XYZ file of C-alpha atoms in Angstrom:
348
model
C 34.538 -27.436 6.409
C 32.049 -28.766 3.848
C 29.591 -29.944 6.585
C 29.874 -26.619 8.287
C 28.819 -24.908 5.179
C 25.882 -27.236 4.638
C 24.780 -26.302 8.292
C 25.260 -23.027 7.708
C 23.295 -22.723 4.456
C 20.317 -24.864 6.101
C 20.109 -22.741 9.117
C 20.507 -19.424 7.206
C 17.858 -20.874 4.134
C 15.293 -21.284 7.427
C 15.866 -17.871 8.690
C 15.406 -16.411 5.142
C 12.372 -18.615 4.647
C 10.661 -17.161 7.889
C 11.307 -13.489 6.722
C 10.242 -14.072 3.232
C 6.890 -15.696 4.701
C 6.272 -12.723 6.803
C 6.924 -10.285 4.103
C 4.249 -12.178 1.827
C 1.711 -11.974 4.598
C 1.948 -7.989 4.583
C 0.824 -7.599 1.111
C -1.860 -6.108 -0.500
C -1.871 -4.407 -4.062
C -3.163 -2.473 -7.185
C -1.717 -1.452 -10.330
C 1.138 -2.744 -12.196
C 4.754 -1.417 -12.312
C 6.850 -1.281 -15.500
C 9.119 -4.057 -16.137
C 12.359 -5.137 -18.095
C 12.966 -8.274 -19.678
C 16.990 -8.245 -18.782
C 15.737 -7.632 -15.177
C 19.380 -8.601 -13.901
C 20.649 -5.434 -14.953
C 17.923 -3.224 -13.075
C 18.796 -4.318 -9.479
C 16.598 -1.420 -8.062
C 13.805 -2.594 -9.699
C 13.885 -6.263 -8.457
C 15.462 -6.265 -4.627
C 17.080 -3.271 -2.777
C 19.090 -6.103 -1.293
C 21.374 -6.092 -4.224
C 22.699 -2.518 -3.583
C 26.420 -2.918 -3.479
C 26.216 -6.770 -4.021
C 28.726 -7.262 -6.707
C 32.391 -7.812 -7.498
C 34.134 -4.793 -7.463
C 33.366 -1.013 -5.599
C 31.392 0.890 -8.122
C 28.538 -0.100 -10.697
C 26.709 1.786 -13.535
C 24.079 0.149 -15.375
C 21.597 1.624 -17.833
C 18.497 0.129 -20.032
C 16.748 1.322 -22.951
C 13.376 -0.465 -23.910
C 11.085 0.350 -27.066
C 8.019 -1.795 -26.568
C 4.918 -2.344 -29.128
C 6.149 0.118 -31.678
C 3.778 -1.174 -34.154
C 0.378 -0.312 -32.175
C -0.711 3.106 -30.766
C 0.158 2.532 -27.242
C 3.994 1.662 -27.784
C 6.269 2.124 -24.489
C 9.440 3.972 -24.156
C 11.259 3.251 -21.217
C 14.786 4.540 -20.018
C 16.482 3.799 -16.833
C 20.052 4.019 -15.278
C 21.496 3.554 -11.996
C 24.822 3.895 -9.627
C 25.725 1.650 -6.475
C 28.596 1.155 -4.497
C 30.228 -0.684 -1.617
C 31.001 1.119 1.767
C 33.120 -0.221 4.538
C 32.441 2.084 7.550
C 34.912 1.699 10.613
C 32.074 0.472 12.747
C 31.410 -2.636 10.943
C 32.970 -5.924 11.753
C 35.600 -7.592 9.079
C 33.711 -9.003 6.161
C 30.601 -7.095 6.772
C 29.512 -4.406 4.315
C 27.056 -1.695 3.400
C 25.765 -0.971 -0.199
C 24.168 2.350 -1.304
C 22.781 3.273 -4.795
C 20.703 5.837 -6.837
C 18.258 4.792 -9.827
C 16.440 6.836 -12.059
C 13.743 5.756 -14.171
C 11.531 7.301 -17.329
C 8.627 5.734 -19.159
C 6.287 7.235 -21.594
C 3.259 5.346 -23.620
C 0.143 5.939 -25.611
C -1.254 9.172 -27.221
C -1.739 10.813 -24.146
C 2.089 10.415 -23.502
C 1.229 9.082 -19.713
C 4.595 9.101 -18.221
C 6.046 7.893 -15.163
C 9.351 9.030 -13.635
C 11.108 7.759 -10.486
C 14.118 8.953 -8.446
C 15.176 5.978 -5.880
C 17.589 5.517 -3.187
C 18.412 2.224 -1.783
C 20.980 0.666 0.832
C 21.749 -2.637 2.171
C 23.637 -4.358 4.863
C 25.577 -7.545 3.982
C 26.569 -9.949 6.346
C 29.259 -12.524 5.803
C 28.099 -15.884 7.438
C 31.209 -17.755 6.611
C 33.884 -17.966 3.485
C 30.694 -18.756 1.246
C 27.588 -17.589 2.588
C 26.180 -14.212 2.959
C 22.713 -12.713 3.976
C 21.636 -9.332 2.566
C 18.997 -7.111 3.751
C 18.009 -3.831 1.954
C 15.241 -0.724 2.015
C 14.242 1.467 -0.934
C 12.825 4.766 -0.972
C 11.364 6.659 -4.213
C 10.043 9.789 -5.246
C 7.302 9.059 -8.249
C 5.869 11.762 -10.849
C 3.197 10.504 -13.202
C 1.544 12.991 -15.848
C -0.837 12.621 -18.714
C -2.164 14.598 -21.651
C -5.718 14.364 -21.615
C -6.355 16.641 -24.508
C -4.462 14.315 -27.052
C -6.983 11.380 -26.515
C -10.277 10.940 -28.440
C -13.667 9.722 -26.539
C -16.767 8.373 -27.835
C -19.043 11.103 -26.828
C -16.996 13.145 -29.459
C -18.359 10.936 -32.434
C -21.385 13.244 -33.843
C -22.735 10.256 -35.711
C -20.904 11.070 -38.846
C -17.499 12.258 -37.752
C -15.037 12.795 -35.162
C -15.719 16.438 -33.830
C -13.088 17.610 -31.437
C -15.380 20.685 -30.304
C -17.679 18.499 -28.601
C -17.408 17.717 -24.854
C -15.607 14.506 -23.881
C -17.599 14.096 -20.816
C -14.541 13.547 -18.872
C -13.293 15.572 -16.089
C -9.594 15.215 -14.513
C -8.920 17.078 -11.408
C -5.177 16.772 -12.212
C -3.126 15.589 -15.045
C -0.011 15.210 -13.019
C 1.019 14.233 -9.273
C 3.695 12.839 -7.087
C 3.572 10.256 -4.720
C 6.334 8.700 -2.485
C 7.049 4.751 -2.259
C 9.203 2.352 0.347
C 10.090 -0.930 0.034
C 12.554 -3.525 1.654
C 14.158 -6.850 0.415
C 15.956 -9.902 1.749
C 18.720 -12.064 -0.152
C 20.806 -15.095 0.707
C 23.689 -15.679 -1.506
C 26.367 -18.437 -1.910
C 29.648 -18.228 -3.821
C 31.988 -21.081 -4.204
C 35.411 -20.607 -3.061
C 37.283 -22.153 -5.837
C 35.081 -21.682 -8.699
C 33.049 -19.239 -10.317
C 29.764 -21.022 -9.483
C 27.588 -18.883 -7.345
C 23.597 -18.750 -6.122
C 21.191 -16.390 -5.009
C 17.692 -16.387 -3.333
C 15.896 -13.031 -2.914
C 12.244 -11.607 -2.079
C 11.576 -8.138 -1.856
C 8.251 -5.718 -1.629
C 7.746 -2.287 -2.959
C 4.971 0.178 -2.322
C 4.981 -1.227 1.352
C 3.108 2.152 2.412
C 0.505 1.806 -0.134
C 0.675 5.255 -1.702
C -2.308 6.856 -3.143
C -2.088 8.340 -6.997
C -5.106 9.059 -9.206
C -6.139 11.657 -11.741
C -9.534 12.120 -10.228
C -10.702 13.397 -6.626
C -10.345 9.867 -5.402
C -8.327 8.891 -2.277
C -9.050 5.401 -1.994
C -7.159 4.438 -4.984
C -4.095 2.933 -3.706
C -0.948 1.704 -5.647
C -0.767 -2.074 -4.542
C 2.085 -3.593 -3.288
C 4.270 -5.407 -5.607
C 6.394 -8.573 -4.557
C 9.243 -10.298 -6.386
C 10.677 -13.671 -5.846
C 14.407 -13.685 -7.402
C 16.686 -16.731 -8.417
C 19.907 -16.189 -9.923
C 22.145 -19.432 -10.640
C 25.653 -19.588 -12.292
C 27.239 -23.139 -12.630
C 30.928 -22.972 -14.036
C 30.905 -25.867 -16.485
C 34.531 -25.573 -17.411
C 37.632 -23.297 -17.246
C 35.993 -21.026 -19.982
C 32.236 -21.784 -19.865
C 29.496 -20.664 -17.415
C 25.745 -21.531 -17.508
C 23.234 -19.052 -16.301
C 19.641 -19.704 -15.059
C 17.762 -16.856 -13.849
C 14.277 -16.708 -12.717
C 11.598 -13.816 -11.481
C 8.321 -14.099 -9.963
C 6.478 -10.790 -9.601
C 2.848 -10.232 -8.384
C 0.970 -7.026 -7.920
C -2.649 -7.208 -7.414
C -4.428 -9.191 -10.095
C -1.198 -9.391 -12.065
C 1.341 -12.051 -12.446
C 4.809 -12.222 -14.230
C 7.114 -15.007 -14.871
C 10.398 -14.750 -16.543
C 12.852 -17.482 -16.933
C 15.988 -17.273 -18.767
C 19.090 -19.415 -19.752
C 22.422 -18.034 -20.954
C 25.727 -19.444 -21.508
C 28.927 -17.298 -20.874
C 32.066 -18.106 -23.079
C 35.460 -16.881 -21.548
C 37.746 -16.084 -24.717
C 40.617 -14.695 -22.207
C 40.701 -15.005 -18.514
C 43.879 -12.538 -18.093
C 43.449 -9.438 -16.265
C 43.256 -6.180 -18.268
C 42.169 -8.393 -21.352
C 39.346 -10.297 -20.444
C 36.633 -11.040 -23.239
C 33.478 -12.678 -22.753
C 30.342 -13.607 -24.964
C 26.951 -13.977 -23.166
C 23.984 -15.437 -25.081
C 20.960 -17.219 -24.773
C 17.125 -16.769 -24.549
C 14.394 -16.019 -22.060
C 10.759 -16.458 -21.643
C 7.993 -14.071 -20.267
C 5.229 -16.786 -19.652
C 2.222 -16.483 -21.712
C 3.680 -13.547 -23.396
C 6.816 -13.618 -25.188
C 10.147 -15.045 -25.817
C 13.387 -13.095 -25.811
C 16.387 -14.151 -27.144
C 19.610 -12.004 -26.231
C 23.377 -11.571 -26.781
C 25.997 -9.540 -25.016
C 29.772 -8.965 -25.064
C 31.936 -8.163 -21.731
C 35.466 -6.485 -22.303
C 37.035 -6.234 -19.077
C 34.535 -4.599 -16.521
C 32.057 -3.353 -19.540
C 29.073 -5.639 -20.499
C 26.574 -4.447 -23.307
C 24.129 -6.113 -25.092
C 20.591 -6.383 -26.591
C 17.569 -8.395 -26.348
C 14.397 -8.416 -28.451
C 10.688 -9.768 -27.306
C 8.814 -11.900 -29.761
C 4.962 -12.007 -28.474
C 3.187 -15.604 -28.998
C 0.193 -14.308 -26.668
C -3.332 -13.281 -28.005
C -1.595 -9.611 -28.225
C 0.493 -10.907 -31.301
C -2.581 -9.898 -33.148
C -1.742 -6.461 -32.636
C 1.813 -6.416 -32.422
C 2.461 -8.514 -35.214
C 4.580 -10.549 -32.557
C 7.072 -7.222 -32.617
C 7.469 -6.917 -28.638
C 10.584 -4.736 -29.177
C 14.236 -4.502 -28.462
C 15.788 -3.840 -25.323
C 19.401 -2.472 -24.718
C 21.595 -2.872 -21.509
C 24.977 -1.878 -20.490
C 26.930 -2.317 -17.176
C 30.247 -1.104 -16.254
C 32.076 -2.167 -12.917
C 34.947 -0.076 -11.553
C 37.671 -1.586 -9.030
C 39.510 0.686 -6.850
C 42.809 0.082 -5.341
C 42.767 -0.683 -1.839
C 45.388 1.178 0.640
C 47.790 -1.451 2.416
C 47.238 -2.528 5.751
C 50.475 -0.878 7.062
C 52.095 2.112 5.289
C 56.289 2.616 6.069
C 57.412 5.791 4.539
C 60.955 5.644 3.315
C 63.819 6.600 5.723
C 65.165 10.314 5.339
C 68.951 10.048 5.322
């Protein structure tokens, strides 16, 4: 059985690598999307193949991030989502569908530049054997962006002695808000050890596949570049009450690159059903930018925690190393499956 699993894993990995390379070859990008440090709590922002892929039946998640509050370009970011498993009758045993809805709102700077998003995702999960599964997902989202140009000061409004708001800024915007639709897709290969909590996942996704256009000027050549994510999630059961996690995310969008790594320990204080308590803690790093220690607590099916970004890049001169806090929460609900056969009590 073990050799069969290894052959399955090798064969499935070759299929995934070929598909991932095909996605990479299709990419061209511009601009940069908003990110979270605790990316594992925002599956819709990372890979649509994760929709419905979790232990349980229904999942809610939320994040709030306050970034760079010590400088004028501070960010306030709020996100939340819901996804679920679906078992339609036309699917073979062991195969699943997942579906989810994700909401996002971000605002930054003196001009109150904001980006709102409503996204829908669906995924198909194919069980390859008792321990391996292959997932494929698609993403569709509606975005709304706006800004208040009247709140911005311009160099041309300096009269040589002081700022004069009555002077013409020299800037002209055809619009201060607009919408666009974006499409994405992703793949993920996952392994779950049959007898332990150890599990591993590798996935690749691409967003803005349709190269949507958005600009505050009359310029139809400004396209939002596609964003590529490479994700690794590794969990190793150390002993009966301790797990070690290593998470890795590489994102590229046009000239921008972002690499996040984090190492976490999860201590199980109680494993009994209905009274499970887990403490999670560790540290992550956004390469060339910040480190972020984080801590969380899970009681039964609800997990919540906080991390804090500490800048060490050149931006620390403005931020005073205060990247900002990020709060996360997640709740998973299980439903009782109906019995395979139902026999009513006889009537006497």
